[in-house]
């Protein structure tokens, strides 16, 4: 029930009507008996600055940030964690004494998926497919988990090289068409798809990869969560490889935001069940 004491949370993006976050968070807030309401906040690019000024004065505890604001919001916040600065993206904001502080919980969401798959990154080799926003959080997560080598394979190597420069260490960049891509795949202990190839409704697409050359004990991780099993994961499974999808990343980035705002642990199983039900009702592209 919304009362006079209810504190506000929300997710800011444009468009926002496809977001699963209001359903996931309100279910967890109700379950925890916390007096918060989580709202969808439709904020076009040109309104971002004014919306932040307005939010500072209201009874918001914080909010999530999604497409297209994850990068543009950084200079508009009062403080940003070092981690979020390295990634160049904020997906969670806390309002503390009227100040807005930006975090990136996609990183911990991604590493929660690694833990669930029982993957220990230390001293291993990773190949990341794609060089967009999500790839940055994936790389930060792998570095946090002490991965040995990281390579990015992309269709646009220049973009990948710009991304690689954000990280304080060598990251190899190759084009999907390069011979070197296959050499990297042969040595990979983990391959992560961060391109949208295969995401609903384009379920017949997948990034170029020859799974027959990948090590038998490698983890194939697709951060897409709709469909549950992308063509990329299906083909990997058919070759006997271990797979993980993006569901845990999505739910755990939300759970980490919940902890930052409320100081309490959410019911993660309920969050997952709510996401699955929402996906069943509505097979669409979905944003966090
Ligand atoms: P993005 O910033 O647009 O980056 C997408 C990357 O994929 C870019 O490198 C892009 O290359 C590449 N790409 C796109 N189409 C391609 C194609 N046809 N062939 C080869 N490469 C292609 O998107 P993002 O924000 O990183 O999101 C990527 C995916 O991750 C989406 O499916 C999103 O839903 C998912 N995601 C999941 C979670 C989660 O919690 N599970 C969180 C964030 C994102 P160019 O730069 O050359 O265009």
PDB file of N, CA and C in Angstrom, residues 110-187:
ATOM      1  N   UNK A 110      26.932  -9.374 -13.660  1.00  0.00           N
ATOM      2  CA  UNK A 110      27.649 -10.291 -14.561  1.00  0.00           C
ATOM      3  C   UNK A 110      28.466 -11.313 -13.771  1.00  0.00           C
ATOM      4  N   UNK A 111      29.173 -10.850 -12.724  1.00  0.00           N
ATOM      5  CA  UNK A 111      30.017 -11.797 -11.973  1.00  0.00           C
ATOM      6  C   UNK A 111      29.155 -12.786 -11.173  1.00  0.00           C
ATOM      7  N   UNK A 112      27.941 -12.385 -10.808  1.00  0.00           N
ATOM      8  CA  UNK A 112      27.035 -13.340 -10.135  1.00  0.00           C
ATOM      9  C   UNK A 112      26.703 -14.485 -11.098  1.00  0.00           C
ATOM     10  N   UNK A 113      26.589 -14.177 -12.375  1.00  0.00           N
ATOM     11  CA  UNK A 113      26.345 -15.219 -13.388  1.00  0.00           C
ATOM     12  C   UNK A 113      27.536 -16.168 -13.492  1.00  0.00           C
ATOM     13  N   UNK A 114      28.749 -15.621 -13.348  1.00  0.00           N
ATOM     14  CA  UNK A 114      29.962 -16.469 -13.371  1.00  0.00           C
ATOM     15  C   UNK A 114      29.944 -17.423 -12.176  1.00  0.00           C
ATOM     16  N   UNK A 115      29.610 -16.855 -11.008  1.00  0.00           N
ATOM     17  CA  UNK A 115      29.603 -17.666  -9.777  1.00  0.00           C
ATOM     18  C   UNK A 115      28.553 -18.769  -9.887  1.00  0.00           C
ATOM     19  N   UNK A 116      27.385 -18.417 -10.419  1.00  0.00           N
ATOM     20  CA  UNK A 116      26.319 -19.416 -10.551  1.00  0.00           C
ATOM     21  C   UNK A 116      26.755 -20.568 -11.468  1.00  0.00           C
ATOM     22  N   UNK A 117      27.550 -20.221 -12.481  1.00  0.00           N
ATOM     23  CA  UNK A 117      28.033 -21.254 -13.413  1.00  0.00           C
ATOM     24  C   UNK A 117      29.292 -21.943 -12.872  1.00  0.00           C
ATOM     25  N   UNK A 118      29.686 -21.554 -11.661  1.00  0.00           N
ATOM     26  CA  UNK A 118      30.870 -22.151 -11.035  1.00  0.00           C
ATOM     27  C   UNK A 118      32.144 -21.878 -11.812  1.00  0.00           C
ATOM     28  N   UNK A 119      32.221 -20.726 -12.449  1.00  0.00           N
ATOM     29  CA  UNK A 119      33.389 -20.393 -13.269  1.00  0.00           C
ATOM     30  C   UNK A 119      34.366 -19.556 -12.456  1.00  0.00           C
ATOM     31  N   UNK A 120      35.598 -20.034 -12.332  1.00  0.00           N
ATOM     32  CA  UNK A 120      36.636 -19.279 -11.617  1.00  0.00           C
ATOM     33  C   UNK A 120      37.511 -18.603 -12.668  1.00  0.00           C
ATOM     34  N   UNK A 121      37.504 -17.282 -12.691  1.00  0.00           N
ATOM     35  CA  UNK A 121      38.162 -16.553 -13.779  1.00  0.00           C
ATOM     36  C   UNK A 121      39.681 -16.452 -13.626  1.00  0.00           C
ATOM     37  N   UNK A 122      40.162 -16.634 -12.409  1.00  0.00           N
ATOM     38  CA  UNK A 122      41.583 -16.413 -12.149  1.00  0.00           C
ATOM     39  C   UNK A 122      42.455 -17.227 -13.107  1.00  0.00           C
ATOM     40  N   UNK A 123      43.394 -16.509 -13.756  1.00  0.00           N
ATOM     41  CA  UNK A 123      44.356 -17.131 -14.685  1.00  0.00           C
ATOM     42  C   UNK A 123      43.751 -17.738 -15.937  1.00  0.00           C
ATOM     43  N   UNK A 124      42.552 -17.329 -16.285  1.00  0.00           N
ATOM     44  CA  UNK A 124      41.897 -17.895 -17.469  1.00  0.00           C
ATOM     45  C   UNK A 124      41.919 -16.890 -18.627  1.00  0.00           C
ATOM     46  N   UNK A 125      41.520 -17.396 -19.807  1.00  0.00           N
ATOM     47  CA  UNK A 125      41.467 -16.557 -21.019  1.00  0.00           C
ATOM     48  C   UNK A 125      40.018 -16.318 -21.427  1.00  0.00           C
ATOM     49  N   UNK A 126      39.705 -15.042 -21.716  1.00  0.00           N
ATOM     50  CA  UNK A 126      38.327 -14.713 -22.106  1.00  0.00           C
ATOM     51  C   UNK A 126      38.286 -14.097 -23.494  1.00  0.00           C
ATOM     52  N   UNK A 127      37.250 -14.426 -24.243  1.00  0.00           N
ATOM     53  CA  UNK A 127      36.972 -13.746 -25.513  1.00  0.00           C
ATOM     54  C   UNK A 127      35.580 -13.122 -25.394  1.00  0.00           C
ATOM     55  N   UNK A 128      35.519 -11.803 -25.598  1.00  0.00           N
ATOM     56  CA  UNK A 128      34.254 -11.067 -25.513  1.00  0.00           C
ATOM     57  C   UNK A 128      33.810 -10.749 -26.928  1.00  0.00           C
ATOM     58  N   UNK A 129      32.587 -11.063 -27.255  1.00  0.00           N
ATOM     59  CA  UNK A 129      32.055 -10.760 -28.584  1.00  0.00           C
ATOM     60  C   UNK A 129      31.235  -9.482 -28.498  1.00  0.00           C
ATOM     61  N   UNK A 130      31.658  -8.442 -29.246  1.00  0.00           N
ATOM     62  CA  UNK A 130      30.963  -7.155 -29.205  1.00  0.00           C
ATOM     63  C   UNK A 130      31.731  -6.158 -28.355  1.00  0.00           C
ATOM     64  N   UNK A 131      31.538  -4.879 -28.674  1.00  0.00           N
ATOM     65  CA  UNK A 131      32.313  -3.834 -27.991  1.00  0.00           C
ATOM     66  C   UNK A 131      31.424  -2.643 -27.642  1.00  0.00           C
ATOM     67  N   UNK A 132      30.222  -2.926 -27.170  1.00  0.00           N
ATOM     68  CA  UNK A 132      29.299  -1.847 -26.796  1.00  0.00           C
ATOM     69  C   UNK A 132      29.310  -1.604 -25.296  1.00  0.00           C
ATOM     70  N   UNK A 133      28.206  -1.031 -24.791  1.00  0.00           N
ATOM     71  CA  UNK A 133      28.111  -0.665 -23.377  1.00  0.00           C
ATOM     72  C   UNK A 133      28.228  -1.869 -22.445  1.00  0.00           C
ATOM     73  N   UNK A 134      27.522  -2.952 -22.756  1.00  0.00           N
ATOM     74  CA  UNK A 134      27.530  -4.106 -21.861  1.00  0.00           C
ATOM     75  C   UNK A 134      28.908  -4.757 -21.819  1.00  0.00           C
ATOM     76  N   UNK A 135      29.643  -4.708 -22.942  1.00  0.00           N
ATOM     77  CA  UNK A 135      30.981  -5.309 -22.981  1.00  0.00           C
ATOM     78  C   UNK A 135      31.881  -4.664 -21.928  1.00  0.00           C
ATOM     79  N   UNK A 136      31.682  -3.380 -21.684  1.00  0.00           N
ATOM     80  CA  UNK A 136      32.516  -2.672 -20.688  1.00  0.00           C
ATOM     81  C   UNK A 136      32.301  -3.248 -19.293  1.00  0.00           C
ATOM     82  N   UNK A 137      31.030  -3.487 -18.934  1.00  0.00           N
ATOM     83  CA  UNK A 137      30.742  -4.048 -17.605  1.00  0.00           C
ATOM     84  C   UNK A 137      31.270  -5.480 -17.516  1.00  0.00           C
ATOM     85  N   UNK A 138      31.175  -6.216 -18.613  1.00  0.00           N
ATOM     86  CA  UNK A 138      31.666  -7.599 -18.636  1.00  0.00           C
ATOM     87  C   UNK A 138      33.186  -7.615 -18.429  1.00  0.00           C
ATOM     88  N   UNK A 139      33.892  -6.729 -19.114  1.00  0.00           N
ATOM     89  CA  UNK A 139      35.357  -6.672 -18.964  1.00  0.00           C
ATOM     90  C   UNK A 139      35.723  -6.277 -17.529  1.00  0.00           C
ATOM     91  N   UNK A 140      35.022  -5.261 -16.994  1.00  0.00           N
ATOM     92  CA  UNK A 140      35.305  -4.841 -15.605  1.00  0.00           C
ATOM     93  C   UNK A 140      35.070  -6.004 -14.645  1.00  0.00           C
ATOM     94  N   UNK A 141      34.028  -6.773 -14.881  1.00  0.00           N
ATOM     95  CA  UNK A 141      33.717  -7.925 -14.018  1.00  0.00           C
ATOM     96  C   UNK A 141      34.793  -8.993 -14.115  1.00  0.00           C
ATOM     97  N   UNK A 142      35.252  -9.276 -15.314  1.00  0.00           N
ATOM     98  CA  UNK A 142      36.287 -10.304 -15.498  1.00  0.00           C
ATOM     99  C   UNK A 142      37.602  -9.855 -14.864  1.00  0.00           C
ATOM    100  N   UNK A 143      37.915  -8.575 -14.979  1.00  0.00           N
ATOM    101  CA  UNK A 143      39.154  -8.065 -14.369  1.00  0.00           C
ATOM    102  C   UNK A 143      39.069  -8.151 -12.844  1.00  0.00           C
ATOM    103  N   UNK A 144      37.902  -7.834 -12.318  1.00  0.00           N
ATOM    104  CA  UNK A 144      37.679  -7.930 -10.863  1.00  0.00           C
ATOM    105  C   UNK A 144      37.907  -9.359 -10.387  1.00  0.00           C
ATOM    106  N   UNK A 145      37.546 -10.300 -11.231  1.00  0.00           N
ATOM    107  CA  UNK A 145      37.694 -11.727 -10.888  1.00  0.00           C
ATOM    108  C   UNK A 145      39.062 -12.280 -11.306  1.00  0.00           C
ATOM    109  N   UNK A 146      39.987 -11.358 -11.642  1.00  0.00           N
ATOM    110  CA  UNK A 146      41.393 -11.708 -11.910  1.00  0.00           C
ATOM    111  C   UNK A 146      41.599 -12.583 -13.142  1.00  0.00           C
ATOM    112  N   UNK A 147      40.868 -12.323 -14.189  1.00  0.00           N
ATOM    113  CA  UNK A 147      41.080 -13.038 -15.450  1.00  0.00           C
ATOM    114  C   UNK A 147      42.494 -12.734 -15.941  1.00  0.00           C
ATOM    115  N   UNK A 148      43.112 -13.676 -16.663  1.00  0.00           N
ATOM    116  CA  UNK A 148      44.489 -13.437 -17.126  1.00  0.00           C
ATOM    117  C   UNK A 148      44.494 -12.634 -18.438  1.00  0.00           C
ATOM    118  N   UNK A 149      43.816 -13.151 -19.452  1.00  0.00           N
ATOM    119  CA  UNK A 149      43.823 -12.487 -20.765  1.00  0.00           C
ATOM    120  C   UNK A 149      42.410 -12.191 -21.239  1.00  0.00           C
ATOM    121  N   UNK A 150      42.268 -10.985 -21.819  1.00  0.00           N
ATOM    122  CA  UNK A 150      40.968 -10.625 -22.397  1.00  0.00           C
ATOM    123  C   UNK A 150      41.175 -10.216 -23.848  1.00  0.00           C
ATOM    124  N   UNK A 151      40.321 -10.754 -24.722  1.00  0.00           N
ATOM    125  CA  UNK A 151      40.317 -10.327 -26.125  1.00  0.00           C
ATOM    126  C   UNK A 151      38.891  -9.923 -26.476  1.00  0.00           C
ATOM    127  N   UNK A 152      38.798  -8.883 -27.304  1.00  0.00           N
ATOM    128  CA  UNK A 152      37.475  -8.482 -27.799  1.00  0.00           C
ATOM    129  C   UNK A 152      37.437  -8.810 -29.280  1.00  0.00           C
ATOM    130  N   UNK A 153      36.386  -9.494 -29.714  1.00  0.00           N
ATOM    131  CA  UNK A 153      36.149  -9.712 -31.141  1.00  0.00           C
ATOM    132  C   UNK A 153      34.925  -8.889 -31.524  1.00  0.00           C
ATOM    133  N   UNK A 154      35.064  -8.094 -32.573  1.00  0.00           N
ATOM    134  CA  UNK A 154      33.967  -7.197 -32.950  1.00  0.00           C
ATOM    135  C   UNK A 154      33.951  -7.014 -34.457  1.00  0.00           C
ATOM    136  N   UNK A 155      32.849  -6.441 -34.966  1.00  0.00           N
ATOM    137  CA  UNK A 155      32.816  -6.164 -36.408  1.00  0.00           C
ATOM    138  C   UNK A 155      33.547  -4.862 -36.695  1.00  0.00           C
ATOM    139  N   UNK A 156      33.667  -4.015 -35.669  1.00  0.00           N
ATOM    140  CA  UNK A 156      34.342  -2.730 -35.839  1.00  0.00           C
ATOM    141  C   UNK A 156      35.512  -2.676 -34.837  1.00  0.00           C
ATOM    142  N   UNK A 157      36.710  -3.014 -35.337  1.00  0.00           N
ATOM    143  CA  UNK A 157      37.879  -3.137 -34.449  1.00  0.00           C
ATOM    144  C   UNK A 157      38.277  -1.786 -33.851  1.00  0.00           C
ATOM    145  N   UNK A 158      38.045  -0.715 -34.610  1.00  0.00           N
ATOM    146  CA  UNK A 158      38.425   0.613 -34.087  1.00  0.00           C
ATOM    147  C   UNK A 158      37.651   0.929 -32.812  1.00  0.00           C
ATOM    148  N   UNK A 159      36.351   0.626 -32.848  1.00  0.00           N
ATOM    149  CA  UNK A 159      35.502   0.864 -31.660  1.00  0.00           C
ATOM    150  C   UNK A 159      35.992   0.016 -30.493  1.00  0.00           C
ATOM    151  N   UNK A 160      36.354  -1.222 -30.800  1.00  0.00           N
ATOM    152  CA  UNK A 160      36.830  -2.131 -29.747  1.00  0.00           C
ATOM    153  C   UNK A 160      38.108  -1.584 -29.130  1.00  0.00           C
ATOM    154  N   UNK A 161      38.981  -1.018 -29.977  1.00  0.00           N
ATOM    155  CA  UNK A 161      40.245  -0.483 -29.450  1.00  0.00           C
ATOM    156  C   UNK A 161      40.009   0.727 -28.554  1.00  0.00           C
ATOM    157  N   UNK A 162      39.038   1.541 -28.899  1.00  0.00           N
ATOM    158  CA  UNK A 162      38.709   2.699 -28.049  1.00  0.00           C
ATOM    159  C   UNK A 162      38.220   2.204 -26.685  1.00  0.00           C
ATOM    160  N   UNK A 163      37.374   1.186 -26.737  1.00  0.00           N
ATOM    161  CA  UNK A 163      36.856   0.609 -25.479  1.00  0.00           C
ATOM    162  C   UNK A 163      37.997   0.031 -24.641  1.00  0.00           C
ATOM    163  N   UNK A 164      38.882  -0.688 -25.311  1.00  0.00           N
ATOM    164  CA  UNK A 164      39.986  -1.371 -24.603  1.00  0.00           C
ATOM    165  C   UNK A 164      40.864  -0.370 -23.860  1.00  0.00           C
ATOM    166  N   UNK A 165      41.002   0.846 -24.410  1.00  0.00           N
ATOM    167  CA  UNK A 165      41.880   1.863 -23.796  1.00  0.00           C
ATOM    168  C   UNK A 165      41.381   2.307 -22.425  1.00  0.00           C
ATOM    169  N   UNK A 166      40.074   2.105 -22.136  1.00  0.00           N
ATOM    170  CA  UNK A 166      39.528   2.495 -20.828  1.00  0.00           C
ATOM    171  C   UNK A 166      40.092   1.666 -19.698  1.00  0.00           C
ATOM    172  N   UNK A 167      40.603   0.488 -20.059  1.00  0.00           N
ATOM    173  CA  UNK A 167      41.049  -0.425 -19.015  1.00  0.00           C
ATOM    174  C   UNK A 167      42.564  -0.352 -18.926  1.00  0.00           C
ATOM    175  N   UNK A 168      43.022  -0.387 -17.686  1.00  0.00           N
ATOM    176  CA  UNK A 168      44.404  -0.122 -17.402  1.00  0.00           C
ATOM    177  C   UNK A 168      45.288  -1.332 -17.657  1.00  0.00           C
ATOM    178  N   UNK A 169      45.108  -1.998 -18.772  1.00  0.00           N
ATOM    179  CA  UNK A 169      45.921  -3.181 -19.080  1.00  0.00           C
ATOM    180  C   UNK A 169      45.643  -3.601 -20.529  1.00  0.00           C
ATOM    181  N   UNK A 170      46.457  -4.483 -21.035  1.00  0.00           N
ATOM    182  CA  UNK A 170      46.327  -4.885 -22.434  1.00  0.00           C
ATOM    183  C   UNK A 170      45.070  -5.694 -22.693  1.00  0.00           C
ATOM    184  N   UNK A 171      44.300  -5.263 -23.666  1.00  0.00           N
ATOM    185  CA  UNK A 171      43.144  -6.042 -24.127  1.00  0.00           C
ATOM    186  C   UNK A 171      43.312  -6.173 -25.634  1.00  0.00           C
ATOM    187  N   UNK A 172      43.391  -7.409 -26.121  1.00  0.00           N
ATOM    188  CA  UNK A 172      43.590  -7.656 -27.565  1.00  0.00           C
ATOM    189  C   UNK A 172      42.271  -7.408 -28.297  1.00  0.00           C
ATOM    190  N   UNK A 173      42.334  -6.749 -29.455  1.00  0.00           N
ATOM    191  CA  UNK A 173      41.113  -6.515 -30.235  1.00  0.00           C
ATOM    192  C   UNK A 173      41.258  -7.129 -31.623  1.00  0.00           C
ATOM    193  N   UNK A 174      40.289  -7.930 -32.029  1.00  0.00           N
ATOM    194  CA  UNK A 174      40.328  -8.530 -33.371  1.00  0.00           C
ATOM    195  C   UNK A 174      38.974  -8.361 -34.043  1.00  0.00           C
ATOM    196  N   UNK A 175      39.016  -8.501 -35.361  1.00  0.00           N
ATOM    197  CA  UNK A 175      37.783  -8.498 -36.126  1.00  0.00           C
ATOM    198  C   UNK A 175      37.298  -9.937 -36.261  1.00  0.00           C
ATOM    199  N   UNK A 176      35.965 -10.100 -36.332  1.00  0.00           N
ATOM    200  CA  UNK A 176      35.417 -11.453 -36.501  1.00  0.00           C
ATOM    201  C   UNK A 176      36.025 -12.146 -37.726  1.00  0.00           C
ATOM    202  N   UNK A 177      36.411 -11.337 -38.724  1.00  0.00           N
ATOM    203  CA  UNK A 177      36.911 -11.927 -39.970  1.00  0.00           C
ATOM    204  C   UNK A 177      38.394 -12.297 -39.897  1.00  0.00           C
ATOM    205  N   UNK A 178      39.103 -11.870 -38.836  1.00  0.00           N
ATOM    206  CA  UNK A 178      40.542 -12.152 -38.724  1.00  0.00           C
ATOM    207  C   UNK A 178      40.796 -13.626 -38.382  1.00  0.00           C
ATOM    208  N   UNK A 179      41.893 -14.144 -38.913  1.00  0.00           N
ATOM    209  CA  UNK A 179      42.315 -15.509 -38.584  1.00  0.00           C
ATOM    210  C   UNK A 179      42.584 -15.633 -37.077  1.00  0.00           C
ATOM    211  N   UNK A 180      43.131 -14.546 -36.514  1.00  0.00           N
ATOM    212  CA  UNK A 180      43.498 -14.535 -35.093  1.00  0.00           C
ATOM    213  C   UNK A 180      42.288 -14.811 -34.181  1.00  0.00           C
ATOM    214  N   UNK A 181      41.098 -14.458 -34.660  1.00  0.00           N
ATOM    215  CA  UNK A 181      39.884 -14.700 -33.868  1.00  0.00           C
ATOM    216  C   UNK A 181      39.778 -16.183 -33.521  1.00  0.00           C
ATOM    217  N   UNK A 182      39.999 -17.048 -34.507  1.00  0.00           N
ATOM    218  CA  UNK A 182      39.905 -18.500 -34.247  1.00  0.00           C
ATOM    219  C   UNK A 182      41.001 -18.979 -33.301  1.00  0.00           C
ATOM    220  N   UNK A 183      42.205 -18.394 -33.410  1.00  0.00           N
ATOM    221  CA  UNK A 183      43.281 -18.774 -32.480  1.00  0.00           C
ATOM    222  C   UNK A 183      42.899 -18.424 -31.037  1.00  0.00           C
ATOM    223  N   UNK A 184      42.284 -17.249 -30.877  1.00  0.00           N
ATOM    224  CA  UNK A 184      41.860 -16.831 -29.536  1.00  0.00           C
ATOM    225  C   UNK A 184      40.758 -17.754 -29.004  1.00  0.00           C
ATOM    226  N   UNK A 185      39.840 -18.135 -29.899  1.00  0.00           N
ATOM    227  CA  UNK A 185      38.751 -19.046 -29.487  1.00  0.00           C
ATOM    228  C   UNK A 185      39.302 -20.390 -29.009  1.00  0.00           C
ATOM    229  N   UNK A 186      40.355 -20.859 -29.683  1.00  0.00           N
ATOM    230  CA  UNK A 186      40.934 -22.167 -29.303  1.00  0.00           C
ATOM    231  C   UNK A 186      41.477 -22.147 -27.879  1.00  0.00           C
ATOM    232  N   UNK A 187      41.956 -20.968 -27.443  1.00  0.00           N
ATOM    233  CA  UNK A 187      42.557 -20.854 -26.100  1.00  0.00           C
ATOM    234  C   UNK A 187      41.565 -20.381 -25.045  1.00  0.00           C
TER     235      UNK A 187
END
